[in-house]
mmCIF file of C-alpha atoms and ligand atoms in Angstrom:
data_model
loop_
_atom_site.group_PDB
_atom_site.id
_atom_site.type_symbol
_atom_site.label_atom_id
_atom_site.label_comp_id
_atom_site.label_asym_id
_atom_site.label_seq_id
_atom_site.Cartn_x
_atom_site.Cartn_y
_atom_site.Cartn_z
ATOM 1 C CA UNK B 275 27.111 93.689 -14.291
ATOM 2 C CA UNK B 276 24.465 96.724 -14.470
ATOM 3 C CA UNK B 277 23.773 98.425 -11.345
ATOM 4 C CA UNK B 278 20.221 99.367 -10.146
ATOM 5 C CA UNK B 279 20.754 102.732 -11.650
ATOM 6 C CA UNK B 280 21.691 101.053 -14.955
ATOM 7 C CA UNK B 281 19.045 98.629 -14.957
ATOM 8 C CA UNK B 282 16.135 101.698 -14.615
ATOM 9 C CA UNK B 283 15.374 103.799 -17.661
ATOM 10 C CA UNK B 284 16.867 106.596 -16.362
ATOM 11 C CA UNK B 285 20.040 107.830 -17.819
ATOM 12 C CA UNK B 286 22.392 108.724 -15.244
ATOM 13 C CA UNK B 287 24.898 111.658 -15.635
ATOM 14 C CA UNK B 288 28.520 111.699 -13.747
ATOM 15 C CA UNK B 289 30.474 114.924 -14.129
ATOM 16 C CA UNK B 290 33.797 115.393 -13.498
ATOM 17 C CA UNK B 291 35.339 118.912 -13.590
ATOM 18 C CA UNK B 292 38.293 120.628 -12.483
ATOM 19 C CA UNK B 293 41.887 122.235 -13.742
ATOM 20 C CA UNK B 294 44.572 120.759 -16.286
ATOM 21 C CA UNK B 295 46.473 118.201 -14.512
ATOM 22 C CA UNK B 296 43.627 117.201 -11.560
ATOM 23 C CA UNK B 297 43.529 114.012 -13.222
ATOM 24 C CA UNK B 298 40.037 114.219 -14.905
ATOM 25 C CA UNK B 299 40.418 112.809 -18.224
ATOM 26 C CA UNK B 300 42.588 109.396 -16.891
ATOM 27 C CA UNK B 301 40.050 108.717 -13.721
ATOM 28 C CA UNK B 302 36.840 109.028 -15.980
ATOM 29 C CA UNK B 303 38.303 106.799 -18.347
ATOM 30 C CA UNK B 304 39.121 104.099 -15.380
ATOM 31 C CA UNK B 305 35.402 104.549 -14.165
ATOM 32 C CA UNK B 306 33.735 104.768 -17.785
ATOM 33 C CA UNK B 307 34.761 101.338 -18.276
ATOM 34 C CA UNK B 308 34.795 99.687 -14.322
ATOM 35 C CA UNK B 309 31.277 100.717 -14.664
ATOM 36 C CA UNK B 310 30.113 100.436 -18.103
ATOM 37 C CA UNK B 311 29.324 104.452 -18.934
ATOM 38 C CA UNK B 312 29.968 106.432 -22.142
ATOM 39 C CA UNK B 313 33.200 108.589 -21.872
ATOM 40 C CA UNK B 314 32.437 112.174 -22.661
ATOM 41 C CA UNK B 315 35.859 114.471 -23.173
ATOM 42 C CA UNK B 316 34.049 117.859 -23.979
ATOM 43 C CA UNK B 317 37.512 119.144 -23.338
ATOM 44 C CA UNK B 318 38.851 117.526 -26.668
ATOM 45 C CA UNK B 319 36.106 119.130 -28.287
ATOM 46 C CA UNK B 320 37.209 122.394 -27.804
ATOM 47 C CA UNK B 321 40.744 121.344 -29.190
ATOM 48 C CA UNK B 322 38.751 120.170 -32.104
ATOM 49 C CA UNK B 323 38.219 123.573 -32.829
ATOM 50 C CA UNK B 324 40.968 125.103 -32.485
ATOM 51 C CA UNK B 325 42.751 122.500 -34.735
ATOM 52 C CA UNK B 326 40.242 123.021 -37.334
ATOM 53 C CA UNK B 327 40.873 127.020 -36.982
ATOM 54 C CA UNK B 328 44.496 126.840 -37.159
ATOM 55 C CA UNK B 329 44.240 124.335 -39.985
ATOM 56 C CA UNK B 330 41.991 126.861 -41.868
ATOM 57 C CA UNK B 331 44.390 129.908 -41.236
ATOM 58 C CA UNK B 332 41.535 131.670 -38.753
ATOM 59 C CA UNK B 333 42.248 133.988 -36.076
ATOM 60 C CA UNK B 334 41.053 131.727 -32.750
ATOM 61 C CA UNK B 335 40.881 134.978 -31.115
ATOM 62 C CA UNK B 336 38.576 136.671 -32.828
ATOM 63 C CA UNK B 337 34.411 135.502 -32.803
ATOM 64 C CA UNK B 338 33.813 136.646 -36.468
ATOM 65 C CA UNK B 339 35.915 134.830 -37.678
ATOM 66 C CA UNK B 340 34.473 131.313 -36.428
ATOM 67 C CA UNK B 341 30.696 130.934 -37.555
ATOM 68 C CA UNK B 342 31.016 128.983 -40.403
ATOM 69 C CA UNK B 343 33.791 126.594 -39.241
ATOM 70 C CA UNK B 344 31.345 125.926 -36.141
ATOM 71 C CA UNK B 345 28.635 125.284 -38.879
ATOM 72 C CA UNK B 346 30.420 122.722 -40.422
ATOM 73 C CA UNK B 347 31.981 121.331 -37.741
ATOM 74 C CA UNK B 348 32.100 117.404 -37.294
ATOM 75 C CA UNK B 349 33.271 116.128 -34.129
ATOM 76 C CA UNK B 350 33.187 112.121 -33.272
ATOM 77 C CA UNK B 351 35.030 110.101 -30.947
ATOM 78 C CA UNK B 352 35.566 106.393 -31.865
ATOM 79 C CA UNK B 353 36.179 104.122 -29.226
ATOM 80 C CA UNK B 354 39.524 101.908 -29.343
ATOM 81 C CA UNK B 355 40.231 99.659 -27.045
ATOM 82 C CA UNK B 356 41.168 101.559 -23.601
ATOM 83 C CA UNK B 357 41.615 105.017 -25.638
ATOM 84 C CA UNK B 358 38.779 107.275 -28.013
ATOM 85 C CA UNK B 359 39.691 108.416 -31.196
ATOM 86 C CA UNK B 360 38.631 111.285 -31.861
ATOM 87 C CA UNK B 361 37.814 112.695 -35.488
ATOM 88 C CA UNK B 362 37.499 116.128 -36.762
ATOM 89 C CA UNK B 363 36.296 116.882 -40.185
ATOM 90 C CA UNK B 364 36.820 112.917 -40.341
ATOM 91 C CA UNK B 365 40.887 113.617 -40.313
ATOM 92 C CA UNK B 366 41.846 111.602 -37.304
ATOM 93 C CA UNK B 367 43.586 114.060 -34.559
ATOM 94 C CA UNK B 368 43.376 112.149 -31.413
ATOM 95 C CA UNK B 369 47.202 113.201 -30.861
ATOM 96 C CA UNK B 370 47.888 116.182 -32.945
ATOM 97 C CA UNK B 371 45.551 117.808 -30.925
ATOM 98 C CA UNK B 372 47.446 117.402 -27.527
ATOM 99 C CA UNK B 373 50.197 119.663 -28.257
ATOM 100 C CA UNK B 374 51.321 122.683 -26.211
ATOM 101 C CA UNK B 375 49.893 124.519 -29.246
ATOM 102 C CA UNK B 376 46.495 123.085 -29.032
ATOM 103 C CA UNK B 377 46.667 123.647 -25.220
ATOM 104 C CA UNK B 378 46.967 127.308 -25.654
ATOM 105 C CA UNK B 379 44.434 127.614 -29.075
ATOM 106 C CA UNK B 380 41.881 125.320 -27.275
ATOM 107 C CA UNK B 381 41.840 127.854 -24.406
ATOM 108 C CA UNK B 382 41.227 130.796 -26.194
ATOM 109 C CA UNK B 383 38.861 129.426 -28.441
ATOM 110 C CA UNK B 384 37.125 128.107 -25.683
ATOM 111 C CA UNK B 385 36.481 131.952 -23.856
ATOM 112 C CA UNK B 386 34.190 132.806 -27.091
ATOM 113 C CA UNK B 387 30.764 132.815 -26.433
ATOM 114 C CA UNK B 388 29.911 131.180 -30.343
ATOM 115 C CA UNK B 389 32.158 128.506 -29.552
ATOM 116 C CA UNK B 390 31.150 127.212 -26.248
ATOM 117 C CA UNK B 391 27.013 127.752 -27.739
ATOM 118 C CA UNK B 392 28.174 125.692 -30.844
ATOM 119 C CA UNK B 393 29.593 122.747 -28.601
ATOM 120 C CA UNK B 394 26.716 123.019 -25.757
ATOM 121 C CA UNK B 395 24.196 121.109 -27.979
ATOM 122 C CA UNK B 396 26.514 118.351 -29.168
ATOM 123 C CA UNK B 397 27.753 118.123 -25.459
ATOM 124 C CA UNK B 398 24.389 117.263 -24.470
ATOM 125 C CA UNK B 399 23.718 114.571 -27.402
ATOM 126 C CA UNK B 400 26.609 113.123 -26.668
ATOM 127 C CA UNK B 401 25.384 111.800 -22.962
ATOM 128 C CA UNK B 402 21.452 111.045 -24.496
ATOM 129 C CA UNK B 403 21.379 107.675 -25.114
ATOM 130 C CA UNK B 404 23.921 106.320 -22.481
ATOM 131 C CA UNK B 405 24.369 106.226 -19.240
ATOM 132 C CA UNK B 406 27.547 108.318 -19.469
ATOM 133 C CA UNK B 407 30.712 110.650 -17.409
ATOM 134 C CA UNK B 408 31.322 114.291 -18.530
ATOM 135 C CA UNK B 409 34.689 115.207 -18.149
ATOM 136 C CA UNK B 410 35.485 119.105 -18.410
ATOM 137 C CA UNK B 411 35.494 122.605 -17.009
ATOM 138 C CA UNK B 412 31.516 123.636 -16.778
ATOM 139 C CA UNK B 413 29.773 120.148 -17.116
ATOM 140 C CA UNK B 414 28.731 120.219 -13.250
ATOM 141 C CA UNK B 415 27.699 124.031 -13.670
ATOM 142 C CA UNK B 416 26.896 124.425 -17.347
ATOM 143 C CA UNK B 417 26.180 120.825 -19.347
ATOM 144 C CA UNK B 418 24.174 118.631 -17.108
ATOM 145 C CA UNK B 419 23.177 121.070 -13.991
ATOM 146 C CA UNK B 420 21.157 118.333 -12.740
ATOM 147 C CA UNK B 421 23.403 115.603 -12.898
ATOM 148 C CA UNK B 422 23.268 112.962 -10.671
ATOM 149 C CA UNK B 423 27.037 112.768 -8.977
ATOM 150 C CA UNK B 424 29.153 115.771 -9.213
ATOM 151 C CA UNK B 425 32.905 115.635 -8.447
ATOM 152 C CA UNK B 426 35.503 118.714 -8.724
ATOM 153 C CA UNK B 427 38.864 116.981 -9.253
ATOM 154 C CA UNK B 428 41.816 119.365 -8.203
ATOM 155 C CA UNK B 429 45.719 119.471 -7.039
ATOM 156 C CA UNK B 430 48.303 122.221 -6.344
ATOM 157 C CA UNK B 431 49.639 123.610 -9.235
ATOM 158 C CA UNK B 432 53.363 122.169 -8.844
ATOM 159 C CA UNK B 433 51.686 118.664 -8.819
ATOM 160 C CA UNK B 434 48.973 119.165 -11.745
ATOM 161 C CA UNK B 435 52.369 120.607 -13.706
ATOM 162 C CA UNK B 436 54.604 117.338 -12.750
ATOM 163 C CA UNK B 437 51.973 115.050 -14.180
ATOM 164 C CA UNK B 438 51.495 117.026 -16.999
ATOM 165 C CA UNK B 439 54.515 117.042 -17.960
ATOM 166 C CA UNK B 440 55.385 113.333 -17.833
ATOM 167 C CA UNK B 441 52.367 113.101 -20.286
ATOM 168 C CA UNK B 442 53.579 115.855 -22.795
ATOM 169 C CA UNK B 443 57.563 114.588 -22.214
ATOM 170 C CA UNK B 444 56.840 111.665 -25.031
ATOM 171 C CA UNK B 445 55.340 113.630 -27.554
ATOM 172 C CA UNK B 446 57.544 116.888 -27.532
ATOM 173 C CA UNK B 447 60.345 118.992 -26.693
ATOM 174 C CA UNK B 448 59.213 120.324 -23.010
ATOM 175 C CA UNK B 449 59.946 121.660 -20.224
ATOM 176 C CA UNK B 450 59.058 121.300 -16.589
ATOM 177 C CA UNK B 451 58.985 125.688 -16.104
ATOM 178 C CA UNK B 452 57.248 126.035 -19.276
ATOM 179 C CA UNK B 453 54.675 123.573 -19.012
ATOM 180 C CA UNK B 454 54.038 125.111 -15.096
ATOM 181 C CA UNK B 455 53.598 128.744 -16.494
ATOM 182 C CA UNK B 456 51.590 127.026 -18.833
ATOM 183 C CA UNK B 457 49.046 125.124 -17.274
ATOM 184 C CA UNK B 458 48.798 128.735 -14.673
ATOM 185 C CA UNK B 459 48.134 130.844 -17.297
ATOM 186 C CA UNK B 460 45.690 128.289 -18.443
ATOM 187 C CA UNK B 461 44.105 127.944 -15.153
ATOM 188 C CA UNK B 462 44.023 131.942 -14.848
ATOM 189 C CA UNK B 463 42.268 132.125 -18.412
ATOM 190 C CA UNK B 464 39.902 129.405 -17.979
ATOM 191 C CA UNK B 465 38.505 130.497 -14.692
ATOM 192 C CA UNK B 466 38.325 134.127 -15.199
ATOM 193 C CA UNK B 467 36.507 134.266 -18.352
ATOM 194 C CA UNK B 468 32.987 135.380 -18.535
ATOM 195 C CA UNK B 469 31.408 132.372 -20.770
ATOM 196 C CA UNK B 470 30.896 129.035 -18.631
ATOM 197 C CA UNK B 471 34.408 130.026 -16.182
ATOM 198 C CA UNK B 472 35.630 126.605 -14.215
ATOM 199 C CA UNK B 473 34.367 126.459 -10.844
ATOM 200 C CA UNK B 474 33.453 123.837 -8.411
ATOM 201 C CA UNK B 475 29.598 123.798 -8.311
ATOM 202 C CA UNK B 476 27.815 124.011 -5.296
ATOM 203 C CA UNK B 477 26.616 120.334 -5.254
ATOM 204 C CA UNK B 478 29.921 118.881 -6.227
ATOM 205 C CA UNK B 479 31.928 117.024 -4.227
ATOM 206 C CA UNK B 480 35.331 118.246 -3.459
ATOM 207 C CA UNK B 481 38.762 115.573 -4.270
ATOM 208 C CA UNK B 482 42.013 117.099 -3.654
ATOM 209 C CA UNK B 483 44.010 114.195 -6.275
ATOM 210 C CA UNK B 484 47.491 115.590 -4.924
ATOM 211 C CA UNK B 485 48.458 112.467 -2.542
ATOM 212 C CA UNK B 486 45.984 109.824 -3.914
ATOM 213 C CA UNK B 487 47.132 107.301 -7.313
ATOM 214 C CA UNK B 488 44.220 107.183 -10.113
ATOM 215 C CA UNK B 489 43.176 104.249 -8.070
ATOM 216 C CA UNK B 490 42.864 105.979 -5.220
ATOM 217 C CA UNK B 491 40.416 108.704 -6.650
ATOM 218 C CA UNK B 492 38.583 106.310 -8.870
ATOM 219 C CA UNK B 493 37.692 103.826 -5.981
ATOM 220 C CA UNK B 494 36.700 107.302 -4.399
ATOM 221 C CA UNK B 495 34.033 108.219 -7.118
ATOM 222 C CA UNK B 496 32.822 104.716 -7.340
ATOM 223 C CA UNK B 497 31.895 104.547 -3.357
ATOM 224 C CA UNK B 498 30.312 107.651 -4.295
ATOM 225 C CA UNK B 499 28.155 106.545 -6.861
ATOM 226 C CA UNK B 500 27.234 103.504 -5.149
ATOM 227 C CA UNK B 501 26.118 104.976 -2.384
ATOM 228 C CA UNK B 502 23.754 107.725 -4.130
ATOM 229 C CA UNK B 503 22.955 105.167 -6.681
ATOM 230 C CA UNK B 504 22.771 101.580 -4.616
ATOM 231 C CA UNK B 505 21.979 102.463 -1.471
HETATM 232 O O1 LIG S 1322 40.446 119.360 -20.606
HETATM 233 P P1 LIG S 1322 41.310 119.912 -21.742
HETATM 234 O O2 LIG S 1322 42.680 120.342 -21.291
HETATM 235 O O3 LIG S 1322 41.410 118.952 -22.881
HETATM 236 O O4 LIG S 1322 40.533 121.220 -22.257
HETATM 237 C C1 LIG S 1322 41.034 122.011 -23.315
HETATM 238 C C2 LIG S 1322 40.577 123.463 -23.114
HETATM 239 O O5 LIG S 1322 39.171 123.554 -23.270
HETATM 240 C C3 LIG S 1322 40.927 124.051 -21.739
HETATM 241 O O6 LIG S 1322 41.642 125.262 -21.898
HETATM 242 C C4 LIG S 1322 39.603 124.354 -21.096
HETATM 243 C C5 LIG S 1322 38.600 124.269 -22.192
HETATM 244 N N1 LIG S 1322 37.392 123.586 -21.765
HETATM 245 C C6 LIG S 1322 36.303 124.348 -21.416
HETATM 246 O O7 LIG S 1322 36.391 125.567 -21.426
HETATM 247 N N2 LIG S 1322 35.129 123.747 -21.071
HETATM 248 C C7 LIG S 1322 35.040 122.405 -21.040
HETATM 249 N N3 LIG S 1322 33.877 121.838 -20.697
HETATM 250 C C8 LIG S 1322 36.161 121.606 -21.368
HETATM 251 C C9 LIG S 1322 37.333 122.229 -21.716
#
C-alpha cells in the first residue's frame, strides 16, 4: 500500500550509512521491499570498479591510470527476486565481486577523487525516478545531503567482523582474525581518506545494530519513517 509520502510527487530519499558489517546492505534490502523503495548499493558500485580494473590489468592505486575505464564504465543492477544483480560491462559479477579481494580493491579505488566524481552522477540517477534507500559510506553527507531520513548504522568491531564472516565463510577460505584485521583496516582507510570519508552526518540518526536482529533495526527505521513521513 503507498504511504502519504509515496502517494505525493515528491521523491523521497532514505540513506543508510555506516562501516562494513553494521548491517546496511541486509536492513535496506528488508525495508526497500516492506515499503516499496528502489534499493541503491552505491557500495557495489565501487567494487564494480575495481573488478573492471583488476580485470583490465590497471593499477587501482594509481588515478592515471583510471580515466578511461570510468569513461566506459557500465554499471546496472537487475532486480531478482529478493537479491540485485548487478552487471558490469554487461558480465554479470553480483558474486565475484564480494571477495576479500574486491573488499580490499574496492577500498582503494574508492579513496581516488576520479573515481568517487565518476560514480557521484550515476549515484544520483539511480534514486531519480523512485522513491528509493541509499545504502553506503557518504550518501547522508555526500549523495543526497538533503535527504529526507538519515540513519548511521554501526556495531563494535568484534561484532561487524563475526557477521562478516559468516557471510564470506560460504564463498571462501576465511578466517575469523583475518577478516577482523580486515574489515579495521578497512574501516581505518575508509574514514580517514580525504574524498567523501564515512562519517555519521549531523542530521542522521544514530543505531548501534550490535544487540538488535535485522528485524529489530528494520522495524526501527520504519517507525522512523513513519513518523517523519505519516505523522
Ligand atoms: O559497502 P561495501 O562494503 O560494498 O563498499 C565497498 C567499498 O566502497 C568500501 O571500502 C567503502 C567504499 N564505499 C565508499 O567509499 N562510498 C560509498 N558510498 C560506498 C562504498
Amino acid at each position: 500500500m503507498k504511504t502519504d509520502m509515496q502517494k505525493s510527487n515528491k521523491n523521497f530519499i532514505i540513506t543508510i550509512d555506516g562501516p562494513s558489517g553494521a548491517g546496511k546492505s541486509t536492513v535496506s534490502k528488508k525495508i526497500a521491499a516492506q515499503l516499496n523503495l528502489s534499493y541503491i548499493d552505491t557500495g557495489a558500485m565501487y567494487r564494480c570498479v575495481a573488478w573492471a580494473a583488476r580485470e583490465a590489468g590497471l593499477d587501482v592505486t594509481s588515478e592515471s591510470a583510471l580515466p578511461s575505464l570510468l569513461q566506459n564504465l557500465k554499471i546496472r543492477f537487475q532486480a531478482a527476486g529478493k537479491n540485485n544483480l548487478v552487471f558490469c560491462n554487461e558480465q554479470e559479477v553480483t558474486s565475484t565481486i564480494r571477495s576479500p579481494e574486491i573488499d580490499a580493491l574496492a577500498s582503494a579505488v574508492s579513496s581516488l577523487a576520479c573515481v568517487r566524481k565518476a560514480l557521484l552522477p550515476l549515484q544520483r540517477a539511480a534514486a531519480q525516478h523512485n522513491h528509493a534507500i541509499i545504502d553506503g559510506r557518504d550518501a547522508g553527507t555526500v549523495i543526497f545531503p538533503h535527504a529526507d531520513l538519515k540513519i548511521y548504522l554501526d556495531a563494535d568491531l568484534s561484532t561487524r567482523a563475526r557477521r562478516r564472516f559468516a557471510e564470506q565463510k560460504l564463498n571462501a577460505e576465511v578466517d575469523l582474525k583475518s577478516v577482523t584485521e580486515a574489515i579495521a583496516n578497512r574501516d581505518q582507510a575508509d574514514s580517514s581518506r580525504s574524498e567523501a570519508p564515512l562519517r555519521k552526518a549531523d542530521d542522521a540518526i544514530f543505531i548501534d545494530t550490535a544487540d538488535l536482529d535485522i528485524e529489530g533495526v528494520s522495524q526501527r527505521i520504519i517507525e522512523l519513517y513513519k513518523a517523519r513521513f505519516n505523522g
